[in-house]
Amino acid sequence: MAGRALVLGGGGVGGIGWLAGMVYGLSEAGVELGDADVVFGTSAGSAVAAQLLALRTPQELPRELYERQLADPEGEIPARLGTGVMARFVWAALTSRTPEAYGRKVGRMALAARTPTEAARRAAIESRLVSPQWPDGPLRIAAVDTATGTLRVFDKDSGVPLADAVAASCAVPGVWPTWPIEGRRWTDGGVYSPANAHLASGYERVVVLAPIASGGGPLASPAAQGGRLAEQGARVAVVTPSEAAKDAIGRNALDPSVRAAAARAGREQAKDHAGEVAQVWGD
């Protein structure tokens, strides 16, 4: 086993803010997560990962990433997960034995949902990116095939534009349009698991920042996935939002207005985890 992996999980616009605050707060404490040998991004985490690796300047990017969250969220589209959509998620989880089976059921629901246009969604995704180009750094973005429920990881060698990979990974079912890539339709990478930390199998040191702490049904929680990585011999730190951060994110993580408060809460929370993360991350 060798190398360091950073895993950034899903969690809406509020999750983007919290992740940006955590990354910046840890940077202030001397822990530069942008130095990772690989960064796995799921949903909100894909947008943050793309920004973090955009210029490969670890001492400057975390602050820029954080300050972007404090600005007016121009370009973002307010949204909410309705009770009907949530009920379908619960039903799919209770009636599925595997993430793939769950993904197929949620995928069908996502395909049938009325959502904003792809053009509007693309504009929102592009507003989050520092550059439209894949970074030279080792970025991996997770999304789920609506037809099969399988997880795919896109990278710069996949032949897919960065904005398309992020849009697919961030395609919250029932809220945003499923995304067309290579003749297939894709939905949120968090449909497979909230963080997809299992993708970091084989890495010696793994830091998981996960805005959504819980799993459910066939979907493994970040803590459970981190535990399995530790059983394989990795040194692992899993960080999820504190109570204060949860309050800052609020009940609707898809509301762009919570982004700044979530970022500030993440930056503050980082102080409590800097030692733990530094011990795992090493020099």
PDB file of C-alpha atoms in Angstrom:
ATOM      1  CA  MET A   1       0.000   0.000   0.000  1.00  0.00           C
ATOM      2  CA  ALA A   2       1.256   3.457  -0.830  1.00  0.00           C
ATOM      3  CA  GLY A   3       0.107   6.990  -1.336  1.00  0.00           C
ATOM      4  CA  ARG A   4      -2.432   9.396   0.127  1.00  0.00           C
ATOM      5  CA  ALA A   5      -6.065   9.603  -0.953  1.00  0.00           C
ATOM      6  CA  LEU A   6      -8.513  12.403  -0.237  1.00  0.00           C
ATOM      7  CA  VAL A   7     -12.215  11.524  -0.415  1.00  0.00           C
ATOM      8  CA  LEU A   8     -14.776  14.334  -0.623  1.00  0.00           C
ATOM      9  CA  GLY A   9     -18.389  13.244  -0.246  1.00  0.00           C
ATOM     10  CA  GLY A  10     -21.749  14.581  -1.361  1.00  0.00           C
ATOM     11  CA  GLY A  11     -24.093  16.951   0.425  1.00  0.00           C
ATOM     12  CA  GLY A  12     -25.585  19.683  -1.757  1.00  0.00           C
ATOM     13  CA  VAL A  13     -24.570  23.317  -1.930  1.00  0.00           C
ATOM     14  CA  GLY A  14     -24.324  23.380   1.861  1.00  0.00           C
ATOM     15  CA  GLY A  15     -21.950  20.453   1.613  1.00  0.00           C
ATOM     16  CA  ILE A  16     -19.817  22.345  -0.883  1.00  0.00           C
ATOM     17  CA  GLY A  17     -19.540  25.204   1.592  1.00  0.00           C
ATOM     18  CA  TRP A  18     -18.679  22.929   4.509  1.00  0.00           C
ATOM     19  CA  LEU A  19     -16.055  21.034   2.496  1.00  0.00           C
ATOM     20  CA  ALA A  20     -14.441  24.265   1.330  1.00  0.00           C
ATOM     21  CA  GLY A  21     -14.323  25.534   4.909  1.00  0.00           C
ATOM     22  CA  MET A  22     -12.817  22.276   6.175  1.00  0.00           C
ATOM     23  CA  VAL A  23     -10.147  22.224   3.474  1.00  0.00           C
ATOM     24  CA  TYR A  24      -9.215  25.828   4.183  1.00  0.00           C
ATOM     25  CA  GLY A  25      -9.273  25.407   7.957  1.00  0.00           C
ATOM     26  CA  LEU A  26      -7.016  22.373   7.719  1.00  0.00           C
ATOM     27  CA  SER A  27      -4.690  24.295   5.407  1.00  0.00           C
ATOM     28  CA  GLU A  28      -4.458  27.063   8.003  1.00  0.00           C
ATOM     29  CA  ALA A  29      -3.404  24.379  10.481  1.00  0.00           C
ATOM     30  CA  GLY A  30      -0.663  23.191   8.130  1.00  0.00           C
ATOM     31  CA  VAL A  31      -2.465  20.227   6.550  1.00  0.00           C
ATOM     32  CA  GLU A  32      -2.449  20.626   2.756  1.00  0.00           C
ATOM     33  CA  LEU A  33      -4.940  18.134   1.368  1.00  0.00           C
ATOM     34  CA  GLY A  34      -4.295  19.379  -2.169  1.00  0.00           C
ATOM     35  CA  ASP A  35      -1.049  17.373  -2.016  1.00  0.00           C
ATOM     36  CA  ALA A  36      -3.031  14.133  -2.291  1.00  0.00           C
ATOM     37  CA  ASP A  37      -1.882  11.429  -4.690  1.00  0.00           C
ATOM     38  CA  VAL A  38      -5.518  11.059  -5.718  1.00  0.00           C
ATOM     39  CA  VAL A  39      -8.745  12.932  -4.947  1.00  0.00           C
ATOM     40  CA  PHE A  40     -12.101  11.173  -5.218  1.00  0.00           C
ATOM     41  CA  GLY A  41     -15.087  13.511  -5.503  1.00  0.00           C
ATOM     42  CA  THR A  42     -18.745  12.559  -5.232  1.00  0.00           C
ATOM     43  CA  SER A  43     -21.532  15.061  -5.976  1.00  0.00           C
ATOM     44  CA  ALA A  44     -20.712  18.182  -3.910  1.00  0.00           C
ATOM     45  CA  GLY A  45     -17.256  16.702  -3.407  1.00  0.00           C
ATOM     46  CA  SER A  46     -16.663  16.566  -7.157  1.00  0.00           C
ATOM     47  CA  ALA A  47     -17.125  20.337  -7.461  1.00  0.00           C
ATOM     48  CA  VAL A  48     -14.815  21.024  -4.526  1.00  0.00           C
ATOM     49  CA  ALA A  49     -12.202  18.538  -5.745  1.00  0.00           C
ATOM     50  CA  ALA A  50     -12.164  20.107  -9.214  1.00  0.00           C
ATOM     51  CA  GLN A  51     -11.566  23.535  -7.694  1.00  0.00           C
ATOM     52  CA  LEU A  52      -8.976  22.303  -5.210  1.00  0.00           C
ATOM     53  CA  LEU A  53      -6.847  20.738  -7.939  1.00  0.00           C
ATOM     54  CA  ALA A  54      -7.445  23.410 -10.567  1.00  0.00           C
ATOM     55  CA  LEU A  55      -4.131  25.236 -10.228  1.00  0.00           C
ATOM     56  CA  ARG A  56      -2.137  22.835  -8.056  1.00  0.00           C
ATOM     57  CA  THR A  57      -0.977  25.617  -5.708  1.00  0.00           C
ATOM     58  CA  PRO A  58      -1.743  24.103  -2.314  1.00  0.00           C
ATOM     59  CA  GLN A  59      -0.897  27.218  -0.297  1.00  0.00           C
ATOM     60  CA  GLU A  60      -3.257  29.485  -2.280  1.00  0.00           C
ATOM     61  CA  LEU A  61      -6.145  27.372  -3.558  1.00  0.00           C
ATOM     62  CA  PRO A  62      -7.755  26.496  -0.208  1.00  0.00           C
ATOM     63  CA  ARG A  63      -8.230  30.173   0.631  1.00  0.00           C
ATOM     64  CA  GLU A  64      -9.588  30.977  -2.833  1.00  0.00           C
ATOM     65  CA  LEU A  65     -11.909  27.988  -2.624  1.00  0.00           C
ATOM     66  CA  TYR A  66     -13.171  29.166   0.760  1.00  0.00           C
ATOM     67  CA  GLU A  67     -13.659  32.791  -0.313  1.00  0.00           C
ATOM     68  CA  ARG A  68     -15.688  31.688  -3.317  1.00  0.00           C
ATOM     69  CA  GLN A  69     -18.232  30.242  -0.873  1.00  0.00           C
ATOM     70  CA  LEU A  70     -18.589  33.564   0.953  1.00  0.00           C
ATOM     71  CA  ALA A  71     -19.503  35.425  -2.227  1.00  0.00           C
ATOM     72  CA  ASP A  72     -23.054  35.828  -3.480  1.00  0.00           C
ATOM     73  CA  PRO A  73     -24.052  32.402  -4.914  1.00  0.00           C
ATOM     74  CA  GLU A  74     -24.759  33.866  -8.335  1.00  0.00           C
ATOM     75  CA  GLY A  75     -25.577  31.202 -10.893  1.00  0.00           C
ATOM     76  CA  GLU A  76     -26.842  28.647  -8.375  1.00  0.00           C
ATOM     77  CA  ILE A  77     -30.458  27.457  -8.643  1.00  0.00           C
ATOM     78  CA  PRO A  78     -32.415  27.180  -5.366  1.00  0.00           C
ATOM     79  CA  ALA A  79     -33.925  23.721  -4.875  1.00  0.00           C
ATOM     80  CA  ARG A  80     -35.414  21.409  -2.284  1.00  0.00           C
ATOM     81  CA  LEU A  81     -35.888  17.668  -1.901  1.00  0.00           C
ATOM     82  CA  GLY A  82     -39.657  17.261  -1.617  1.00  0.00           C
ATOM     83  CA  THR A  83     -41.310  14.793   0.726  1.00  0.00           C
ATOM     84  CA  GLY A  84     -42.434  12.699  -2.236  1.00  0.00           C
ATOM     85  CA  VAL A  85     -38.877  12.337  -3.507  1.00  0.00           C
ATOM     86  CA  MET A  86     -37.610  11.514  -0.024  1.00  0.00           C
ATOM     87  CA  ALA A  87     -40.300   8.844   0.331  1.00  0.00           C
ATOM     88  CA  ARG A  88     -39.144   7.247  -2.919  1.00  0.00           C
ATOM     89  CA  PHE A  89     -35.563   7.204  -1.650  1.00  0.00           C
ATOM     90  CA  VAL A  90     -36.664   5.447   1.536  1.00  0.00           C
ATOM     91  CA  TRP A  91     -38.779   2.915  -0.368  1.00  0.00           C
ATOM     92  CA  ALA A  92     -35.901   2.162  -2.754  1.00  0.00           C
ATOM     93  CA  ALA A  93     -33.495   1.662   0.158  1.00  0.00           C
ATOM     94  CA  LEU A  94     -35.859  -0.642   2.035  1.00  0.00           C
ATOM     95  CA  THR A  95     -36.498  -2.793  -1.017  1.00  0.00           C
ATOM     96  CA  SER A  96     -32.930  -3.072  -2.325  1.00  0.00           C
ATOM     97  CA  ARG A  97     -30.181  -5.431  -1.266  1.00  0.00           C
ATOM     98  CA  THR A  98     -27.329  -3.839  -3.190  1.00  0.00           C
ATOM     99  CA  PRO A  99     -26.293  -0.304  -4.171  1.00  0.00           C
ATOM    100  CA  GLU A 100     -26.807  -1.279  -7.812  1.00  0.00           C
ATOM    101  CA  ALA A 101     -30.419  -2.345  -7.216  1.00  0.00           C
ATOM    102  CA  TYR A 102     -31.035   0.867  -5.318  1.00  0.00           C
ATOM    103  CA  GLY A 103     -29.417   2.838  -8.128  1.00  0.00           C
ATOM    104  CA  ARG A 104     -31.680   1.288 -10.751  1.00  0.00           C
ATOM    105  CA  LYS A 105     -34.813   2.170  -8.793  1.00  0.00           C
ATOM    106  CA  VAL A 106     -33.669   5.700  -8.064  1.00  0.00           C
ATOM    107  CA  GLY A 107     -32.457   5.996 -11.641  1.00  0.00           C
ATOM    108  CA  ARG A 108     -35.940   5.272 -12.982  1.00  0.00           C
ATOM    109  CA  MET A 109     -37.370   7.900 -10.666  1.00  0.00           C
ATOM    110  CA  ALA A 110     -34.730  10.415 -11.743  1.00  0.00           C
ATOM    111  CA  LEU A 111     -35.453   9.836 -15.437  1.00  0.00           C
ATOM    112  CA  ALA A 112     -39.160  10.480 -14.921  1.00  0.00           C
ATOM    113  CA  ALA A 113     -38.765  13.619 -12.797  1.00  0.00           C
ATOM    114  CA  ARG A 114     -39.533  17.134 -13.989  1.00  0.00           C
ATOM    115  CA  THR A 115     -36.388  19.201 -13.537  1.00  0.00           C
ATOM    116  CA  PRO A 116     -34.732  22.400 -14.756  1.00  0.00           C
ATOM    117  CA  THR A 117     -33.251  22.226 -18.245  1.00  0.00           C
ATOM    118  CA  GLU A 118     -29.822  20.789 -18.935  1.00  0.00           C
ATOM    119  CA  ALA A 119     -28.732  24.222 -20.177  1.00  0.00           C
ATOM    120  CA  ALA A 120     -29.663  25.892 -16.895  1.00  0.00           C
ATOM    121  CA  ARG A 121     -27.972  23.182 -14.897  1.00  0.00           C
ATOM    122  CA  ARG A 122     -24.815  23.305 -17.016  1.00  0.00           C
ATOM    123  CA  ALA A 123     -24.554  27.040 -16.403  1.00  0.00           C
ATOM    124  CA  ALA A 124     -24.774  26.462 -12.637  1.00  0.00           C
ATOM    125  CA  ILE A 125     -22.109  23.748 -12.744  1.00  0.00           C
ATOM    126  CA  GLU A 126     -19.770  25.850 -14.868  1.00  0.00           C
ATOM    127  CA  SER A 127     -20.118  28.745 -12.424  1.00  0.00           C
ATOM    128  CA  ARG A 128     -18.572  26.512  -9.733  1.00  0.00           C
ATOM    129  CA  LEU A 129     -15.465  25.617 -11.697  1.00  0.00           C
ATOM    130  CA  VAL A 130     -12.232  27.571 -11.691  1.00  0.00           C
ATOM    131  CA  SER A 131     -11.402  26.179 -15.139  1.00  0.00           C
ATOM    132  CA  PRO A 132     -13.377  24.167 -17.705  1.00  0.00           C
ATOM    133  CA  GLN A 133     -10.354  21.930 -18.207  1.00  0.00           C
ATOM    134  CA  TRP A 134      -9.480  18.839 -16.245  1.00  0.00           C
ATOM    135  CA  PRO A 135      -6.646  19.629 -13.821  1.00  0.00           C
ATOM    136  CA  ASP A 136      -3.297  17.966 -14.245  1.00  0.00           C
ATOM    137  CA  GLY A 137      -3.784  16.576 -10.764  1.00  0.00           C
ATOM    138  CA  PRO A 138      -5.239  13.138 -10.012  1.00  0.00           C
ATOM    139  CA  LEU A 139      -8.974  13.929  -9.959  1.00  0.00           C
ATOM    140  CA  ARG A 140     -11.558  11.119  -9.961  1.00  0.00           C
ATOM    141  CA  ILE A 141     -15.305  11.889 -10.175  1.00  0.00           C
ATOM    142  CA  ALA A 142     -18.024   9.346  -9.337  1.00  0.00           C
ATOM    143  CA  ALA A 143     -21.450   9.047 -10.982  1.00  0.00           C
ATOM    144  CA  VAL A 144     -24.109   6.336 -11.277  1.00  0.00           C
ATOM    145  CA  ASP A 145     -25.559   4.817 -14.460  1.00  0.00           C
ATOM    146  CA  THR A 146     -29.360   5.176 -14.232  1.00  0.00           C
ATOM    147  CA  ALA A 147     -29.955   1.981 -16.223  1.00  0.00           C
ATOM    148  CA  THR A 148     -27.631  -0.378 -14.354  1.00  0.00           C
ATOM    149  CA  GLY A 149     -27.081   1.329 -10.999  1.00  0.00           C
ATOM    150  CA  THR A 150     -23.341   0.803 -11.371  1.00  0.00           C
ATOM    151  CA  LEU A 151     -20.775   3.332 -10.238  1.00  0.00           C
ATOM    152  CA  ARG A 152     -18.346   4.802 -12.738  1.00  0.00           C
ATOM    153  CA  VAL A 153     -15.312   6.943 -12.030  1.00  0.00           C
ATOM    154  CA  PHE A 154     -14.454   9.613 -14.606  1.00  0.00           C
ATOM    155  CA  ASP A 155     -10.989  11.151 -14.961  1.00  0.00           C
ATOM    156  CA  LYS A 156      -9.099  13.307 -17.443  1.00  0.00           C
ATOM    157  CA  ASP A 157      -8.447  10.261 -19.637  1.00  0.00           C
ATOM    158  CA  SER A 158     -12.138   9.343 -19.932  1.00  0.00           C
ATOM    159  CA  GLY A 159     -12.705  11.649 -22.882  1.00  0.00           C
ATOM    160  CA  VAL A 160     -15.507  13.448 -21.023  1.00  0.00           C
ATOM    161  CA  PRO A 161     -15.491  17.233 -20.438  1.00  0.00           C
ATOM    162  CA  LEU A 162     -14.981  18.182 -16.791  1.00  0.00           C
ATOM    163  CA  ALA A 163     -18.290  20.055 -16.564  1.00  0.00           C
ATOM    164  CA  ASP A 164     -20.155  16.969 -17.803  1.00  0.00           C
ATOM    165  CA  ALA A 165     -18.490  14.708 -15.246  1.00  0.00           C
ATOM    166  CA  VAL A 166     -19.305  17.123 -12.408  1.00  0.00           C
ATOM    167  CA  ALA A 167     -22.870  17.624 -13.666  1.00  0.00           C
ATOM    168  CA  ALA A 168     -23.398  13.859 -13.735  1.00  0.00           C
ATOM    169  CA  SER A 169     -21.935  13.411 -10.261  1.00  0.00           C
ATOM    170  CA  CYS A 170     -24.115  16.252  -8.906  1.00  0.00           C
ATOM    171  CA  ALA A 171     -27.371  15.167 -10.593  1.00  0.00           C
ATOM    172  CA  VAL A 172     -29.476  14.804  -7.435  1.00  0.00           C
ATOM    173  CA  PRO A 173     -32.346  12.460  -8.423  1.00  0.00           C
ATOM    174  CA  GLY A 174     -35.709  14.160  -8.633  1.00  0.00           C
ATOM    175  CA  VAL A 175     -34.127  17.610  -8.438  1.00  0.00           C
ATOM    176  CA  TRP A 176     -31.613  17.989 -11.285  1.00  0.00           C
ATOM    177  CA  PRO A 177     -31.686  16.432 -14.747  1.00  0.00           C
ATOM    178  CA  THR A 178     -29.948  13.132 -15.309  1.00  0.00           C
ATOM    179  CA  TRP A 179     -26.868  13.786 -17.403  1.00  0.00           C
ATOM    180  CA  PRO A 180     -26.071  12.479 -20.891  1.00  0.00           C
ATOM    181  CA  ILE A 181     -22.615  10.997 -21.409  1.00  0.00           C
ATOM    182  CA  GLU A 182     -21.682   8.499 -24.121  1.00  0.00           C
ATOM    183  CA  GLY A 183     -25.297   7.714 -24.969  1.00  0.00           C
ATOM    184  CA  ARG A 184     -26.250   6.875 -21.379  1.00  0.00           C
ATOM    185  CA  ARG A 185     -27.931   8.863 -18.610  1.00  0.00           C
ATOM    186  CA  TRP A 186     -26.137   9.408 -15.316  1.00  0.00           C
ATOM    187  CA  THR A 187     -27.228  10.433 -11.852  1.00  0.00           C
ATOM    188  CA  ASP A 188     -25.645  11.542  -8.592  1.00  0.00           C
ATOM    189  CA  GLY A 189     -22.618   9.572  -7.407  1.00  0.00           C
ATOM    190  CA  GLY A 190     -24.080   9.689  -3.895  1.00  0.00           C
ATOM    191  CA  VAL A 191     -26.747   7.243  -5.051  1.00  0.00           C
ATOM    192  CA  TYR A 192     -24.099   4.525  -4.636  1.00  0.00           C
ATOM    193  CA  SER A 193     -22.924   5.768  -1.241  1.00  0.00           C
ATOM    194  CA  PRO A 194     -22.655   9.192   0.419  1.00  0.00           C
ATOM    195  CA  ALA A 195     -18.865   9.386   0.029  1.00  0.00           C
ATOM    196  CA  ASN A 196     -17.722   6.353  -1.987  1.00  0.00           C
ATOM    197  CA  ALA A 197     -14.718   6.050   0.294  1.00  0.00           C
ATOM    198  CA  HIS A 198     -14.315   2.441  -0.821  1.00  0.00           C
ATOM    199  CA  LEU A 199     -12.692   3.838  -3.973  1.00  0.00           C
ATOM    200  CA  ALA A 200      -9.617   4.645  -1.879  1.00  0.00           C
ATOM    201  CA  SER A 201      -8.903   0.960  -1.284  1.00  0.00           C
ATOM    202  CA  GLY A 202      -5.186   0.295  -1.639  1.00  0.00           C
ATOM    203  CA  TYR A 203      -4.017   3.693  -0.410  1.00  0.00           C
ATOM    204  CA  GLU A 204      -1.957   3.877   2.755  1.00  0.00           C
ATOM    205  CA  ARG A 205      -3.345   7.141   4.137  1.00  0.00           C
ATOM    206  CA  VAL A 206      -6.934   8.217   3.565  1.00  0.00           C
ATOM    207  CA  VAL A 207      -8.794  11.329   4.691  1.00  0.00           C
ATOM    208  CA  VAL A 208     -12.560  11.326   4.186  1.00  0.00           C
ATOM    209  CA  LEU A 209     -14.526  14.569   4.485  1.00  0.00           C
ATOM    210  CA  ALA A 210     -18.198  13.656   4.263  1.00  0.00           C
ATOM    211  CA  PRO A 211     -21.020  16.217   4.563  1.00  0.00           C
ATOM    212  CA  ILE A 212     -23.521  13.331   4.897  1.00  0.00           C
ATOM    213  CA  ALA A 213     -22.599  11.058   7.785  1.00  0.00           C
ATOM    214  CA  SER A 214     -25.359   8.460   7.526  1.00  0.00           C
ATOM    215  CA  GLY A 215     -25.837   5.457   5.291  1.00  0.00           C
ATOM    216  CA  GLY A 216     -28.984   3.405   5.031  1.00  0.00           C
ATOM    217  CA  GLY A 217     -30.203   0.132   3.569  1.00  0.00           C
ATOM    218  CA  PRO A 218     -27.614  -1.027   1.034  1.00  0.00           C
ATOM    219  CA  LEU A 219     -25.673   2.239   1.159  1.00  0.00           C
ATOM    220  CA  ALA A 220     -22.615   2.173   3.407  1.00  0.00           C
ATOM    221  CA  SER A 221     -21.928   5.171   5.617  1.00  0.00           C
ATOM    222  CA  PRO A 222     -18.584   7.005   5.379  1.00  0.00           C
ATOM    223  CA  ALA A 223     -17.645   5.688   8.818  1.00  0.00           C
ATOM    224  CA  ALA A 224     -18.360   2.089   7.792  1.00  0.00           C
ATOM    225  CA  GLN A 225     -16.329   2.474   4.609  1.00  0.00           C
ATOM    226  CA  GLY A 226     -13.517   4.106   6.550  1.00  0.00           C
ATOM    227  CA  GLY A 227     -13.563   1.207   8.980  1.00  0.00           C
ATOM    228  CA  ARG A 228     -13.163  -1.274   6.150  1.00  0.00           C
ATOM    229  CA  LEU A 229     -10.215   0.681   4.767  1.00  0.00           C
ATOM    230  CA  ALA A 230      -8.619   0.587   8.221  1.00  0.00           C
ATOM    231  CA  GLU A 231      -9.154  -3.171   8.362  1.00  0.00           C
ATOM    232  CA  GLN A 232      -7.205  -3.385   5.105  1.00  0.00           C
ATOM    233  CA  GLY A 233      -4.274  -1.646   6.783  1.00  0.00           C
ATOM    234  CA  ALA A 234      -4.824   1.995   5.875  1.00  0.00           C
ATOM    235  CA  ARG A 235      -4.529   4.908   8.255  1.00  0.00           C
ATOM    236  CA  VAL A 236      -7.898   6.647   8.006  1.00  0.00           C
ATOM    237  CA  ALA A 237      -9.567   9.803   9.290  1.00  0.00           C
ATOM    238  CA  VAL A 238     -13.290  10.312   8.643  1.00  0.00           C
ATOM    239  CA  VAL A 239     -14.719  13.750   9.410  1.00  0.00           C
ATOM    240  CA  THR A 240     -18.424  14.606   9.229  1.00  0.00           C
ATOM    241  CA  PRO A 241     -20.206  17.848  10.211  1.00  0.00           C
ATOM    242  CA  SER A 242     -20.319  18.863  13.860  1.00  0.00           C
ATOM    243  CA  GLU A 243     -23.614  19.874  15.449  1.00  0.00           C
ATOM    244  CA  ALA A 244     -22.746  23.507  14.813  1.00  0.00           C
ATOM    245  CA  ALA A 245     -22.004  22.737  11.165  1.00  0.00           C
ATOM    246  CA  LYS A 246     -25.272  20.826  10.828  1.00  0.00           C
ATOM    247  CA  ASP A 247     -27.102  23.859  12.177  1.00  0.00           C
ATOM    248  CA  ALA A 248     -25.302  26.091   9.675  1.00  0.00           C
ATOM    249  CA  ILE A 249     -26.205  23.825   6.764  1.00  0.00           C
ATOM    250  CA  GLY A 250     -29.771  23.614   8.000  1.00  0.00           C
ATOM    251  CA  ARG A 251     -32.591  21.393   6.821  1.00  0.00           C
ATOM    252  CA  ASN A 252     -32.138  22.163   3.127  1.00  0.00           C
ATOM    253  CA  ALA A 253     -28.593  21.613   1.887  1.00  0.00           C
ATOM    254  CA  LEU A 254     -29.714  22.519  -1.648  1.00  0.00           C
ATOM    255  CA  ASP A 255     -30.417  26.131  -0.653  1.00  0.00           C
ATOM    256  CA  PRO A 256     -27.554  28.301  -1.981  1.00  0.00           C
ATOM    257  CA  SER A 257     -28.102  30.841   0.800  1.00  0.00           C
ATOM    258  CA  VAL A 258     -26.607  28.446   3.389  1.00  0.00           C
ATOM    259  CA  ARG A 259     -23.293  28.136   1.564  1.00  0.00           C
ATOM    260  CA  ALA A 260     -21.414  30.926   3.365  1.00  0.00           C
ATOM    261  CA  ALA A 261     -22.522  29.887   6.858  1.00  0.00           C
ATOM    262  CA  ALA A 262     -21.630  26.272   6.097  1.00  0.00           C
ATOM    263  CA  ALA A 263     -18.170  27.337   4.916  1.00  0.00           C
ATOM    264  CA  ARG A 264     -17.523  29.323   8.079  1.00  0.00           C
ATOM    265  CA  ALA A 265     -18.702  26.390  10.195  1.00  0.00           C
ATOM    266  CA  GLY A 266     -16.401  24.014   8.322  1.00  0.00           C
ATOM    267  CA  ARG A 267     -13.433  26.311   8.802  1.00  0.00           C
ATOM    268  CA  GLU A 268     -14.135  26.524  12.522  1.00  0.00           C
ATOM    269  CA  GLN A 269     -14.653  22.773  12.876  1.00  0.00           C
ATOM    270  CA  ALA A 270     -11.341  22.066  11.171  1.00  0.00           C
ATOM    271  CA  LYS A 271      -9.553  23.287  14.292  1.00  0.00           C
ATOM    272  CA  ASP A 272     -10.937  20.328  16.228  1.00  0.00           C
ATOM    273  CA  HIS A 273      -9.764  17.769  13.681  1.00  0.00           C
ATOM    274  CA  ALA A 274      -6.450  19.191  12.505  1.00  0.00           C
ATOM    275  CA  GLY A 275      -4.375  16.993  14.805  1.00  0.00           C
ATOM    276  CA  GLU A 276      -6.219  13.810  13.865  1.00  0.00           C
ATOM    277  CA  VAL A 277      -6.029  14.533  10.144  1.00  0.00           C
ATOM    278  CA  ALA A 278      -2.379  15.582  10.311  1.00  0.00           C
ATOM    279  CA  GLN A 279      -1.476  12.318  12.039  1.00  0.00           C
ATOM    280  CA  VAL A 280      -3.064  10.346   9.205  1.00  0.00           C
ATOM    281  CA  TRP A 281      -1.862  12.583   6.373  1.00  0.00           C
ATOM    282  CA  GLY A 282       1.757  12.764   7.470  1.00  0.00           C
ATOM    283  CA  ASP A 283       4.426  14.971   5.901  1.00  0.00           C
TER     284      ASP A 283
END
